[in-house]
Coordinates of C-alpha atoms and ligand atoms in Angstrom, one line a residue:
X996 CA 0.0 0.0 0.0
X997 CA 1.2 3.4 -1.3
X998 CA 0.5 5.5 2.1
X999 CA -1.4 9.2 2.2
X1000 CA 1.9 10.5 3.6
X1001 CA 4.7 9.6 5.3
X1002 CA 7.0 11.8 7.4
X1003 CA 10.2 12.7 6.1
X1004 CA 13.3 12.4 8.5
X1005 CA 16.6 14.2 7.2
X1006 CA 18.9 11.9 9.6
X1007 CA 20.1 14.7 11.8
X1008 CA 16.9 14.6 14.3
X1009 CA 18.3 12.1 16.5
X1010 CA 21.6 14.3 17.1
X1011 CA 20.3 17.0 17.8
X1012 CA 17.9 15.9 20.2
X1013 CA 21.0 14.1 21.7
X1014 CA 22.9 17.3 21.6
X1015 CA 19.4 19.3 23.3
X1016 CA 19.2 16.3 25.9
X1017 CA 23.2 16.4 27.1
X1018 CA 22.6 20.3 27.2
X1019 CA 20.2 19.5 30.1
X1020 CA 18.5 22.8 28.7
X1021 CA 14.9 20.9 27.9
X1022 CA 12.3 23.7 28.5
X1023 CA 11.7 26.2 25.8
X1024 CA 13.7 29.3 24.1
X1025 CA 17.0 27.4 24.3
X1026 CA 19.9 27.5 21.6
X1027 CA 17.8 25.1 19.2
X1028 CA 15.1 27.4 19.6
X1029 CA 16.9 30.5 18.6
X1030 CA 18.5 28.6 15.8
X1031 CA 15.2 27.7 14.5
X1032 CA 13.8 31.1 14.8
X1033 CA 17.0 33.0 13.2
X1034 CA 16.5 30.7 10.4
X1035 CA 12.7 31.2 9.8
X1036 CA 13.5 34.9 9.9
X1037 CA 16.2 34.3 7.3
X1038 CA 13.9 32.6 5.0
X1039 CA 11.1 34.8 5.3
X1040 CA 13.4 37.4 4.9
X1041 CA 11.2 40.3 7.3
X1042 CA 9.3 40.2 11.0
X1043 CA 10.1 38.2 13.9
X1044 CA 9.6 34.6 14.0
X1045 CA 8.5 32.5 17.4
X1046 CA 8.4 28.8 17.6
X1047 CA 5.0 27.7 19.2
X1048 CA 3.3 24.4 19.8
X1049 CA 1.2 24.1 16.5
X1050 CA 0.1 26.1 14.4
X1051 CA -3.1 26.0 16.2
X1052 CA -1.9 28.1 18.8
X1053 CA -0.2 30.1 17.0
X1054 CA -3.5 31.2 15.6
X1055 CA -4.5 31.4 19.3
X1056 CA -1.9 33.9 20.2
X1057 CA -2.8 36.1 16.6
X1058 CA -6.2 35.7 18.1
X1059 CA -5.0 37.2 21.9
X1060 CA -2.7 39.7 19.7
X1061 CA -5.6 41.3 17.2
X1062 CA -7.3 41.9 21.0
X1063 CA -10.3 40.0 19.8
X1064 CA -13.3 40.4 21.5
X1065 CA -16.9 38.7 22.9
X1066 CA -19.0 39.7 19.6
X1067 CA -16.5 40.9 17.6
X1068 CA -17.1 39.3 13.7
X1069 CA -13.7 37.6 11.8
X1070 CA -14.1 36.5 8.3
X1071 CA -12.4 33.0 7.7
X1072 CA -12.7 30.2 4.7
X1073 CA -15.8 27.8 5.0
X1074 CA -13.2 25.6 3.3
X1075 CA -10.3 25.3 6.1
X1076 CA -9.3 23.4 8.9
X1077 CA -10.9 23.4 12.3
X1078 CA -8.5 25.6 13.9
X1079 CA -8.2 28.2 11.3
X1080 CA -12.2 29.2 13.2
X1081 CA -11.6 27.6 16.4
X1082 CA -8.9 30.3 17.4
X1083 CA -10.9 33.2 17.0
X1084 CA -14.6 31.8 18.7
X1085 CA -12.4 31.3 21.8
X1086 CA -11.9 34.3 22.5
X1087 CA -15.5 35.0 21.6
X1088 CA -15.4 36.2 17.8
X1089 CA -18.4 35.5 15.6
X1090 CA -17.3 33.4 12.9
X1091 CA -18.2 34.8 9.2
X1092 CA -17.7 32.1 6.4
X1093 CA -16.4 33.4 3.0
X1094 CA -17.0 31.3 0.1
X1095 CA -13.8 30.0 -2.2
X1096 CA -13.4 31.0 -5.6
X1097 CA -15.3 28.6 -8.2
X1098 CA -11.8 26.8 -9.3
X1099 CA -9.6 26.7 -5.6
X1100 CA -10.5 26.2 -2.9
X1101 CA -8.8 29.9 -1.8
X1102 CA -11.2 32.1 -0.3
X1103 CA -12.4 34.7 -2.9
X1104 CA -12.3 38.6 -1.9
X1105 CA -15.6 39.5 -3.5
X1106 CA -17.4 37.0 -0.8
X1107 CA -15.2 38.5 1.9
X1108 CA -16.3 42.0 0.8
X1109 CA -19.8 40.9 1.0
X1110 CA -19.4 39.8 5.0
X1111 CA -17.5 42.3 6.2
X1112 CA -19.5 44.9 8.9
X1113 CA -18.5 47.5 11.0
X1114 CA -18.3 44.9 14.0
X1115 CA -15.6 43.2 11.9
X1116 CA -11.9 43.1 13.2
X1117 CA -10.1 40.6 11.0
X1118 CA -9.8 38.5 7.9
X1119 CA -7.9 35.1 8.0
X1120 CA -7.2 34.0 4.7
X1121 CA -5.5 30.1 4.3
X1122 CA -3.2 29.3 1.5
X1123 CA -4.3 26.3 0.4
X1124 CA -2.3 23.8 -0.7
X1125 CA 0.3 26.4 -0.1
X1126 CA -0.8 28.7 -3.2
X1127 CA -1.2 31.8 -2.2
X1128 CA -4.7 33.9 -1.6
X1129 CA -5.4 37.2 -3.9
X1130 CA -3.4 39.5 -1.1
X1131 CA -3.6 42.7 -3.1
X1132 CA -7.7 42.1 -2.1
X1133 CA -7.5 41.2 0.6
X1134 CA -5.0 43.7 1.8
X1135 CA -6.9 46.7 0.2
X1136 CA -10.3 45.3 1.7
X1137 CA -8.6 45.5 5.2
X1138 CA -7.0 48.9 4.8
X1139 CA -10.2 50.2 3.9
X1140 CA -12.2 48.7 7.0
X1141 CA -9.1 48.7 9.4
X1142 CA -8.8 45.1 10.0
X1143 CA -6.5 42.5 10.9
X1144 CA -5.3 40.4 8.4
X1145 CA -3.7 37.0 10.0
X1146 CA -2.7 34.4 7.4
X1147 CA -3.1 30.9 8.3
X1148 CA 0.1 29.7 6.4
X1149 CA 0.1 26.2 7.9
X1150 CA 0.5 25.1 4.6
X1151 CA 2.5 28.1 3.1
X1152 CA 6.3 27.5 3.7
X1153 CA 8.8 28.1 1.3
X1154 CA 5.8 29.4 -1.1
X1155 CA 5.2 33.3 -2.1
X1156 CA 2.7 35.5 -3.4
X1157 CA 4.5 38.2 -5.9
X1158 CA 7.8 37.1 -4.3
X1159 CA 7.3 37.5 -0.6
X1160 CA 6.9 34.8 1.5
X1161 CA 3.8 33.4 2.2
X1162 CA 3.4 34.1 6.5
X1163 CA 5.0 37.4 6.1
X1164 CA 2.1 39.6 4.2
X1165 CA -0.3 40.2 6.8
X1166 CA -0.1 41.3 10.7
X1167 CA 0.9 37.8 11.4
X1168 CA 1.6 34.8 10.2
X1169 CA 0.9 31.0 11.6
X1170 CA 2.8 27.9 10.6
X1171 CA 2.5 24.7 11.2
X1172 CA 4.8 21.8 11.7
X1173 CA 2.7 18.8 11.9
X1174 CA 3.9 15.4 10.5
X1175 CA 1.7 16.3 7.4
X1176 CA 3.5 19.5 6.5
X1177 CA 6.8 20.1 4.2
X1178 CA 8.7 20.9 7.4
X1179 CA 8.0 19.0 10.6
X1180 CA 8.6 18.0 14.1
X1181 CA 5.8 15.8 15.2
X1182 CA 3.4 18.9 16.3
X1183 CA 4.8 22.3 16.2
X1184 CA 4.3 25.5 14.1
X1185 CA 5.6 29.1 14.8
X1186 CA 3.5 32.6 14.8
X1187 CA 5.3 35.2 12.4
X1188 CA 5.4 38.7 13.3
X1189 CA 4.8 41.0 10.6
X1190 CA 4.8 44.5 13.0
X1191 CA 7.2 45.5 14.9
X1192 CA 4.5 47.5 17.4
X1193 CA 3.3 44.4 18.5
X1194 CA 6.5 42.3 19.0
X1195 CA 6.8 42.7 22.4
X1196 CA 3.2 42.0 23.3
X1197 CA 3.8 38.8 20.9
X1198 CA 6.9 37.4 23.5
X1199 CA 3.8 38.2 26.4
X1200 CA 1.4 36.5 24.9
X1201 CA 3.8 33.3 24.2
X1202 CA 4.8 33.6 28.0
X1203 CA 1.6 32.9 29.7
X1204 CA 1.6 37.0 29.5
X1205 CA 4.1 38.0 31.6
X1206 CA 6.8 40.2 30.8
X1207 CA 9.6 37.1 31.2
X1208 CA 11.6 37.3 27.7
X1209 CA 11.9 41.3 29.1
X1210 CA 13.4 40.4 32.2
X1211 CA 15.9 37.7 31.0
X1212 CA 17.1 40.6 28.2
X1213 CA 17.6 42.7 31.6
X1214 CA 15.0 45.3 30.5
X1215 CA 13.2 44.7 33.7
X1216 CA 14.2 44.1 37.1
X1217 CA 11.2 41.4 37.6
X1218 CA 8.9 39.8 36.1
X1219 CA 4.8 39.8 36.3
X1220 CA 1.2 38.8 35.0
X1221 CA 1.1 41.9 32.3
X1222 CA -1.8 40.7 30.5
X1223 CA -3.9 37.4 29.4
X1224 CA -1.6 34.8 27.4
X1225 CA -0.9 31.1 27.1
X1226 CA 2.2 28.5 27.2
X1227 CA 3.0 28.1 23.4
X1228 CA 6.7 27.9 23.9
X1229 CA 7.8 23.7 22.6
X1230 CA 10.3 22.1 24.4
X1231 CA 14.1 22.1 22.9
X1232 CA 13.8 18.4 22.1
X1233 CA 10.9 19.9 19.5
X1234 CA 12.9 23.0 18.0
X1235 CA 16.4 20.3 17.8
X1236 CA 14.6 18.4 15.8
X1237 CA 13.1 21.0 13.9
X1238 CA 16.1 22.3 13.1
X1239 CA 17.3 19.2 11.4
X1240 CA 14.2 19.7 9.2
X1241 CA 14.5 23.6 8.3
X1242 CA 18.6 22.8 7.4
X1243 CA 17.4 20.3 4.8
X1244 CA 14.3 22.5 3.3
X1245 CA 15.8 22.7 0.1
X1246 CA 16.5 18.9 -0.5
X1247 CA 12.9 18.3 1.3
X1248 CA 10.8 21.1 -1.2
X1249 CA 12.8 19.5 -4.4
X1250 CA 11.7 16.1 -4.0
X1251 CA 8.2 17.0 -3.4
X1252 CA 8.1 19.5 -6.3
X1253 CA 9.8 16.6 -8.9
X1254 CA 6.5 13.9 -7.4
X1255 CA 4.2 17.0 -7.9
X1256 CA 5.4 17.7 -11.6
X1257 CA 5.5 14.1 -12.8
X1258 CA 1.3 14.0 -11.6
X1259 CA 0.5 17.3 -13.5
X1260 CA 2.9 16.0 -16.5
X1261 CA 0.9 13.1 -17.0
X1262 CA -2.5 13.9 -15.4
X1263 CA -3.1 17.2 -17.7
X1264 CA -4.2 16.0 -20.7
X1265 CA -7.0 13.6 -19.1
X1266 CA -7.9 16.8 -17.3
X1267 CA -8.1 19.3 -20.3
X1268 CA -10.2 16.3 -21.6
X1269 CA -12.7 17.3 -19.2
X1270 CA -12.4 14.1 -16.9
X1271 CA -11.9 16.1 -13.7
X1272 CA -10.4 19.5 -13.0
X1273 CA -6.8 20.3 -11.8
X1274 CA -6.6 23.7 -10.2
X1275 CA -4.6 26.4 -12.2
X1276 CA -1.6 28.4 -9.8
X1277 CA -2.2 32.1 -10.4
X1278 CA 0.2 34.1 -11.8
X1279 CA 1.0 35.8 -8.4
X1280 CA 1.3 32.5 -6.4
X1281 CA 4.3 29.9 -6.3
X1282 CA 3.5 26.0 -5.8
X1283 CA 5.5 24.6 -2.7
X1284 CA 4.1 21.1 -3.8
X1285 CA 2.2 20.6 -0.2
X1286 CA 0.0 19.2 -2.1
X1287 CA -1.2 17.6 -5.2
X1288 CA -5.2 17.4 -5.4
X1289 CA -7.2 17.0 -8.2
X1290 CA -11.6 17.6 -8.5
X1291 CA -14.4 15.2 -9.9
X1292 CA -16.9 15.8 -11.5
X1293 CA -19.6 15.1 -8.3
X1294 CA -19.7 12.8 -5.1
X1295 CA -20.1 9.4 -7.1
X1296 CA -16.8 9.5 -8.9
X1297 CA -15.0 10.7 -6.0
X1298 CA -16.1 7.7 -3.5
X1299 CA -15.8 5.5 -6.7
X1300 CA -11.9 6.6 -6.9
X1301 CA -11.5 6.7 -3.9
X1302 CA -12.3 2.9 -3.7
X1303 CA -10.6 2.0 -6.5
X1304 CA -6.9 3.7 -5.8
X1305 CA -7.3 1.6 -2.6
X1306 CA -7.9 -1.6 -4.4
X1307 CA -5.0 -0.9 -6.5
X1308 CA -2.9 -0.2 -3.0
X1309 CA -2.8 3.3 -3.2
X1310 CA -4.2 5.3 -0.2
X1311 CA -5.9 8.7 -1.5
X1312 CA -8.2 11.0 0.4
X1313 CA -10.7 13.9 0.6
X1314 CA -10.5 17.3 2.8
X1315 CA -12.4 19.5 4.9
X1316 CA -16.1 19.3 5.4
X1317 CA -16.8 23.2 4.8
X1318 CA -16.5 24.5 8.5
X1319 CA -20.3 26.3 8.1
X1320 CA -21.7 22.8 7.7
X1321 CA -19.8 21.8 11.2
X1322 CA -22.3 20.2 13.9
X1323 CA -20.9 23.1 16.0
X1324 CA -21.7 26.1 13.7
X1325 CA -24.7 25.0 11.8
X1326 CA -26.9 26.9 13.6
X1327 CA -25.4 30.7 12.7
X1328 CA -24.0 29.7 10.2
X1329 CA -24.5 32.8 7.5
X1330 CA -24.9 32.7 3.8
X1331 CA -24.1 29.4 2.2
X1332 CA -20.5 28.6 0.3
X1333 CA -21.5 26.6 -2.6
X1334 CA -18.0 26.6 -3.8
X1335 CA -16.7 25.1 -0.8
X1336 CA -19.2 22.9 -0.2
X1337 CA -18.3 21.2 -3.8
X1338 CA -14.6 20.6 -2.8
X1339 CA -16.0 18.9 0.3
X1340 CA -17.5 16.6 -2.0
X1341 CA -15.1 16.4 -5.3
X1342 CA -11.8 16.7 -4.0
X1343 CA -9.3 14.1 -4.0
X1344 CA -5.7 14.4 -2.3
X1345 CA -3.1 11.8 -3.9
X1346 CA -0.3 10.8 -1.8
X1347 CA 2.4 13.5 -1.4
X1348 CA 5.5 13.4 1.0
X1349 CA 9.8 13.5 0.2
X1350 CA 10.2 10.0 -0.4
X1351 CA 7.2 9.7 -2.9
X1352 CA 9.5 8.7 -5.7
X1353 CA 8.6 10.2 -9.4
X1354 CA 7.9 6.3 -10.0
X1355 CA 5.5 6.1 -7.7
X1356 CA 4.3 9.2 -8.8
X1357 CA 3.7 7.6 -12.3
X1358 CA 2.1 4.4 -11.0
X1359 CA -0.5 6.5 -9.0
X1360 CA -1.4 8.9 -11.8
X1361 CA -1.7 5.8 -14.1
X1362 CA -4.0 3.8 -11.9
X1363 CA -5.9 7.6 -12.0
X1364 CA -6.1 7.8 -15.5
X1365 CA -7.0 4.1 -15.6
X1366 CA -10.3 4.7 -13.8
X1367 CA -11.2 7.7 -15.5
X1368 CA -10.9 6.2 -18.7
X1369 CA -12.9 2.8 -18.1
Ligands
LIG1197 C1 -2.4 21.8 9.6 C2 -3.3 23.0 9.6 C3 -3.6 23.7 10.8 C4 -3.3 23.1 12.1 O1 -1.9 23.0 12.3 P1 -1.4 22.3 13.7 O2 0.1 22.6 13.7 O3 -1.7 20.9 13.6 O4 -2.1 23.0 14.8 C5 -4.3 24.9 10.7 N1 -4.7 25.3 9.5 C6 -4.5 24.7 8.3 C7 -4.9 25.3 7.1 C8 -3.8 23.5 8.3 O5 -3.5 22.9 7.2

């Protein structure tokens, strides 16, 4: 069987968690941490970078930083993970569900428009698949309404949108580091900080909001509850072997790019056939080959595929149920998202991970093209 993924290990994990262990230095914002950060600043090239546990609370912190309030209205994807919502109604936020464009699953800026209010305070746009969201939009939607922008990047490293690093475009930026991700460490993810203002309140916020990364810089003579936060610092045994990971990014994002290109190569011409769809990269976006998914034409043929790939020992998969569909949000749930509710139902993820070989790549599109031709 042909696994949905399979995390990548470079071979210097071990080490370094050896090296983080004989340190004795275990809790957070040790010297694997700062290497980790300097790095993510050096390949996002502006802002500050922390390491956090996940992504998921790195959207938690963004949530605490954008001072989001009981009744205050963000606009995220229907299409998106959990957590991209789940951050924000902590903290009391009414959810707004934008609708994706008709051909990606990105969220479109014309449905965002249409939701925004004056009780709005922040638009969340998620790269999908790493390809980057219509910024210009969404920027100019925010500057007009003075909102916070906070880009869910889980999926975004080492992808850009006109050239600038996906993470680094809005207020802030969350990664994640999950085993499914180009980069990993088990769980982990990091919250990027596009403006300087709020970089000090960002090292609060990570530290259970006290002022501690102040007093160990010496700027003040103790330390103290300065305002709400969380514990989203990960251990040095996380960030060492993180590190391992971020050091081998470029070996890592070109054998996931050569797996992605050999699907397109041979899946395109079944596709401008009309047998299902493959989503076109804008002109403005980069591919970081996160992913490599592909639409049917309707429910049947997905579940039919589906079925087959795993008869043939290959294990595909679908995505998100659209998050305005959710048990938990049904009830206020807003307009409907057609869009995203047909990639709930059509879209099919093929396997995608470093040691995908391009032969395997070619056995999987084949069986693909097998099915949709009988
Ligand atoms: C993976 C993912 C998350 C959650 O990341 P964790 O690090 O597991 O918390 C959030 N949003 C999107 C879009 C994701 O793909």
């Amino acid at each position: 069987m042909i696994p949905f993924n399979k995390p990548y290990l470079t071979g210097r994990e071990a080490p370094n968690i050896a090296e983080a262990l004989a340190a004795r230095k275990l809790s957070g914002d040790g010297p694997f941490t700062k290497r980790c950060q300097t790095m993510l600043e050096a390949l996002l090239g502006s802002g500050r970078a922390f390491l956090t546990t996940s992504c998921t609370d790195a959207l938690e912190a963004a949530a605490l930083l954008c001072g989001i309030q009981p009744g205050d209205e963000v606009i995220v994807p229907s299409y998106t993970f959990v957590s991209t919502a789940n951050a924000f109604a902590l903290r009391g936020a009414v959810i707004r569900f934008a609708d994706s464009y008709a051909d990606h699953p990105n969220m479109d800026p014309g449905s965002v428009a249409s939701l925004i209010t004056p009780r709005t305070k922040a638009i969340v746009p998620v790269h999908y698949a790493g390809v980057a969201c219509d910024m210009h939009a969404l920027a100019a939607l925010a500057d007009q309404n003075g909102l916070f922008v906070v880009e869910d990047a889980a999926q975004g490293i080492a992808s850009s949108y006109k050239g600038q690093p996906l993470g680094t475009l809005g207020d802030f930026g969350a990664f994640s580091f999950h085993e499914t991700k180009n980069i990993i460490a088990g769980e982990g993810g990091a919250l990027h900080v596009n403006r300087a203002d709020r970089v000090l309140q960002a090292e609060i916020v990570r530290e259970k909001g006290t002022d501690r990364s102040a007093f160990f810089r010496g700027e003040v003579d103790k330390y103290g509850w300065v305002s709400l936060g969380s514990s989203y610092l990960p251990s040095e045994m996380i960030a060492a072997f993180l590190l391992a990971q971020l050091e081998d990014i470029d070996a890592i994002q070109a054998r996931r790019l050569a797996a992605w290109h050999r699907y397109a190569e041979m899946l395109e011409p079944l596709a401008r056939a009309g047998a299902f769809e493959l989503p076109a990269i804008p002109e403005y976006a980069t591919n970081n080959a996160h992913m490599f998914f592909l639409l049917c034409p309707d429910l049947e043929t997905r579940s039919a595929l589906l079925d087959h790939l795993k008869a043939d020992g290959i294990y595909a998969t679908f995505h998100y149920q659209a998050l305005r569909s959710s048990p938990f949000f049904i009830d206020n749930a807003g307009p409907e998202t057609p869009h995203a509710d047909r990639f709930s139902h059509t879209l099919v993820r093929l396997p995608l991970f470093a040691e995908l070989g391009e032969d395997d790549a070619e056995r999987i599109a084949a069986s693909v093209i097998q099915f949709f031709k009988s």
